[in-house]
Amino acid sequence: MTAEMVAPEWTHTQISPEQYDSWSEGQCAGIEIVDGMVVVSPSASKRHNRLARILANALDAAAGADWNADTDFDVRLQDVPLTNRRPDVTVYRADTIDLTPTRPEHVLLAVEVVAPGSETTDRVVKVDQYAKAGIPFHWRIEQAAAGVPIIYTYVLDPAGNAYRDGEVFTGTMKATAPFSVTVDLGAL
């Protein structure tokens, strides 16, 4: 005896911005929309979530009054076809805290913590999408199986809508861009 699986409608039709905006926060949790299609994200590990939270807290404290840093919310990269990404950490303009959706022009920095199952997306696809959307800074965190994480930083070259390599940090991160922040990566 076999059970026939019926895929939900959203797995094979493009989602419009209006449809997505009508969904509850619970329906949007754990997914991203890429070219109008729902992409389900695997659950993050406790280490992944801790990395994101500690970094978001450090960035929020260092950002000053004009910027906020937070975790796990949509950034609408484009409307047609709909593409929403959920960076692990986002630094955004404080005066846009109540605006939905968050747009690339509200974002200063998007951070991705590379996780098993999302390596290519985090290392290649999202980097390209964030650059094309005009987000000025991008950081990628690689988690070592044992040891201290490595943070790769990127700065947007607006002439080519691509990132150029910035600094690489392990141990203690002392970044100067997009603003001065120090983070003990060993505590992550």
CSV table of C-alpha atoms in Angstrom, one decimal:
chain,number,residue,atom,x,y,z
A,1,MET,CA,0.0,0.0,0.0
A,2,THR,CA,1.4,3.4,-1.0
A,3,ALA,CA,0.4,6.8,0.1
A,4,GLU,CA,0.1,9.3,-2.8
A,5,MET,CA,1.7,12.6,-1.9
A,6,VAL,CA,0.1,15.7,-3.2
A,7,ALA,CA,2.4,18.7,-3.3
A,8,PRO,CA,0.9,22.0,-2.1
A,9,GLU,CA,-0.1,24.5,-4.8
A,10,TRP,CA,2.7,26.9,-3.8
A,11,THR,CA,5.4,24.3,-4.8
A,12,HIS,CA,4.7,24.6,-8.5
A,13,THR,CA,3.4,28.1,-9.1
A,14,GLN,CA,5.1,31.5,-8.9
A,15,ILE,CA,4.1,33.6,-5.9
A,16,SER,CA,3.3,37.3,-6.5
A,17,PRO,CA,4.3,40.0,-4.0
A,18,GLU,CA,0.6,40.5,-3.2
A,19,GLN,CA,0.2,36.8,-2.4
A,20,TYR,CA,3.3,36.7,-0.2
A,21,ASP,CA,2.4,39.9,1.6
A,22,SER,CA,-1.0,38.3,2.6
A,23,TRP,CA,0.7,35.3,4.3
A,24,SER,CA,1.1,35.3,8.0
A,25,GLU,CA,4.6,35.6,9.6
A,26,GLY,CA,4.3,31.9,10.5
A,27,GLN,CA,3.8,31.0,6.9
A,28,CYS,CA,6.8,33.0,5.8
A,29,ALA,CA,9.2,31.6,8.5
A,30,GLY,CA,11.8,29.2,7.2
A,31,ILE,CA,11.3,30.1,3.6
A,32,GLU,CA,12.7,32.4,0.9
A,33,ILE,CA,11.2,33.3,-2.4
A,34,VAL,CA,13.5,33.1,-5.4
A,35,ASP,CA,12.2,34.1,-8.9
A,36,GLY,CA,8.7,33.7,-7.5
A,37,MET,CA,9.2,30.2,-6.2
A,38,VAL,CA,9.1,29.1,-2.6
A,39,VAL,CA,12.5,27.8,-1.3
A,40,VAL,CA,12.3,26.0,2.0
A,41,SER,CA,15.3,26.6,4.2
A,42,PRO,CA,16.6,23.8,6.5
A,43,SER,CA,16.4,24.6,10.3
A,44,ALA,CA,19.6,26.3,11.5
A,45,SER,CA,21.7,24.7,14.2
A,46,LYS,CA,22.1,26.2,17.6
A,47,ARG,CA,25.7,27.2,16.7
A,48,HIS,CA,24.5,28.9,13.6
A,49,ASN,CA,21.8,30.9,15.4
A,50,ARG,CA,24.2,31.8,18.2
A,51,LEU,CA,26.8,33.1,15.7
A,52,ALA,CA,24.1,35.3,14.0
A,53,ARG,CA,22.7,36.6,17.3
A,54,ILE,CA,26.1,37.5,18.8
A,55,LEU,CA,27.2,39.2,15.6
A,56,ALA,CA,23.9,41.1,15.3
A,57,ASN,CA,24.2,42.2,18.9
A,58,ALA,CA,27.8,43.5,18.4
A,59,LEU,CA,26.8,45.2,15.1
A,60,ASP,CA,23.7,46.8,16.7
A,61,ALA,CA,25.8,48.2,19.6
A,62,ALA,CA,28.5,49.6,17.2
A,63,ALA,CA,26.1,50.9,14.6
A,64,GLY,CA,25.0,54.1,16.3
A,65,ALA,CA,21.6,55.7,16.2
A,66,ASP,CA,21.2,55.6,12.4
A,67,TRP,CA,21.4,51.8,11.9
A,68,ASN,CA,19.8,48.7,13.5
A,69,ALA,CA,21.1,45.1,13.2
A,70,ASP,CA,18.8,42.2,13.5
A,71,THR,CA,18.3,38.6,12.4
A,72,ASP,CA,15.9,36.6,10.3
A,73,PHE,CA,13.6,38.9,8.4
A,74,ASP,CA,12.8,39.4,4.7
A,75,VAL,CA,14.7,41.7,2.4
A,76,ARG,CA,12.8,42.1,-0.8
A,77,LEU,CA,15.5,42.1,-3.5
A,78,GLN,CA,13.0,42.4,-6.4
A,79,ASP,CA,9.3,42.4,-7.0
A,80,VAL,CA,9.1,40.7,-10.4
A,81,PRO,CA,9.7,37.9,-10.2
A,82,LEU,CA,9.5,38.1,-6.5
A,83,THR,CA,12.8,37.5,-4.7
A,84,ASN,CA,12.9,37.7,-0.9
A,85,ARG,CA,16.0,36.6,1.0
A,86,ARG,CA,16.4,36.3,4.8
A,87,PRO,CA,20.0,37.2,5.6
A,88,ASP,CA,21.2,35.7,8.9
A,89,VAL,CA,22.1,39.3,10.0
A,90,THR,CA,20.9,42.5,8.4
A,91,VAL,CA,22.1,46.0,9.2
A,92,TYR,CA,19.4,48.4,8.0
A,93,ARG,CA,18.4,52.1,8.4
A,94,ALA,CA,16.8,52.7,11.8
A,95,ASP,CA,14.2,55.0,10.3
A,96,THR,CA,12.8,52.1,8.2
A,97,ILE,CA,12.1,49.8,11.2
A,98,ASP,CA,8.3,50.0,10.6
A,99,LEU,CA,8.5,49.8,6.8
A,100,THR,CA,7.5,46.5,5.1
A,101,PRO,CA,9.0,45.1,3.0
A,102,THR,CA,12.6,46.0,3.8
A,103,ARG,CA,14.2,47.0,0.4
A,104,PRO,CA,17.9,46.8,-0.6
A,105,GLU,CA,18.2,50.6,-0.4
A,106,HIS,CA,17.3,50.3,3.4
A,107,VAL,CA,20.2,47.8,3.9
A,108,LEU,CA,23.8,48.6,4.6
A,109,LEU,CA,25.1,45.1,5.3
A,110,ALA,CA,23.8,41.5,4.7
A,111,VAL,CA,25.5,38.7,6.5
A,112,GLU,CA,25.2,35.0,5.7
A,113,VAL,CA,26.4,32.2,8.0
A,114,VAL,CA,27.2,29.2,5.7
A,115,ALA,CA,25.4,26.1,6.8
A,116,PRO,CA,25.4,22.5,5.5
A,117,GLY,CA,22.9,22.3,2.7
A,118,SER,CA,23.2,25.9,1.7
A,119,GLU,CA,26.9,26.2,0.8
A,120,THR,CA,26.5,27.1,-2.9
A,121,THR,CA,23.6,29.4,-2.2
A,122,ASP,CA,25.4,31.2,0.6
A,123,ARG,CA,28.8,31.4,-1.1
A,124,VAL,CA,27.7,32.2,-4.7
A,125,VAL,CA,24.0,32.8,-5.4
A,126,LYS,CA,23.2,35.2,-2.5
A,127,VAL,CA,26.5,37.1,-3.0
A,128,ASP,CA,25.5,37.8,-6.6
A,129,GLN,CA,21.9,38.7,-5.7
A,130,TYR,CA,22.9,41.1,-2.9
A,131,ALA,CA,25.5,42.8,-5.2
A,132,LYS,CA,23.0,43.2,-8.0
A,133,ALA,CA,20.5,44.6,-5.6
A,134,GLY,CA,23.0,47.3,-4.6
A,135,ILE,CA,23.6,46.3,-0.9
A,136,PRO,CA,26.9,48.1,-0.1
A,137,PHE,CA,28.5,45.5,2.2
A,138,HIS,CA,28.3,41.7,2.5
A,139,TRP,CA,29.9,39.4,5.1
A,140,ARG,CA,30.1,35.6,4.9
A,141,ILE,CA,30.9,33.5,7.9
A,142,GLU,CA,32.4,30.1,7.5
A,143,GLN,CA,31.9,27.8,10.5
A,144,ALA,CA,34.9,25.5,11.2
A,145,ALA,CA,34.0,22.0,12.3
A,146,ALA,CA,36.1,22.7,15.4
A,147,GLY,CA,37.6,26.0,16.1
A,148,VAL,CA,37.0,29.7,15.4
A,149,PRO,CA,34.8,30.9,12.6
A,150,ILE,CA,36.2,32.9,9.7
A,151,ILE,CA,34.5,36.1,8.4
A,152,TYR,CA,35.0,37.1,4.8
A,153,THR,CA,34.0,40.7,4.1
A,154,TYR,CA,33.0,42.2,0.7
A,155,VAL,CA,32.5,45.8,-0.5
A,156,LEU,CA,30.2,46.6,-3.4
A,157,ASP,CA,31.9,48.0,-6.5
A,158,PRO,CA,28.9,50.0,-7.9
A,159,ALA,CA,30.5,50.3,-11.3
A,160,GLY,CA,30.1,46.6,-11.9
A,161,ASN,CA,27.4,45.7,-9.4
A,162,ALA,CA,29.7,43.1,-7.9
A,163,TYR,CA,31.6,42.7,-4.7
A,164,ARG,CA,35.3,43.0,-4.3
A,165,ASP,CA,37.1,41.2,-1.6
A,166,GLY,CA,37.6,43.0,1.7
A,167,GLU,CA,39.3,41.8,4.8
A,168,VAL,CA,39.3,38.3,6.3
A,169,PHE,CA,39.0,37.8,10.0
A,170,THR,CA,39.5,35.0,12.5
A,171,GLY,CA,40.2,35.3,16.2
A,172,THR,CA,39.3,38.9,17.0
A,173,MET,CA,37.5,40.8,14.2
A,174,LYS,CA,38.3,44.5,14.1
A,175,ALA,CA,36.4,45.8,11.2
A,176,THR,CA,36.3,49.4,10.1
A,177,ALA,CA,33.7,49.1,7.4
A,178,PRO,CA,30.8,49.7,7.2
A,179,PHE,CA,31.6,51.1,10.7
A,180,SER,CA,34.0,50.2,13.4
A,181,VAL,CA,33.1,47.0,15.3
A,182,THR,CA,35.1,44.5,17.3
A,183,VAL,CA,33.9,40.9,17.9
A,184,ASP,CA,35.7,38.1,19.6
A,185,LEU,CA,35.1,35.3,17.2
A,186,GLY,CA,36.3,32.8,19.8
A,187,ALA,CA,33.2,33.6,21.8
A,188,LEU,CA,31.0,32.6,18.8
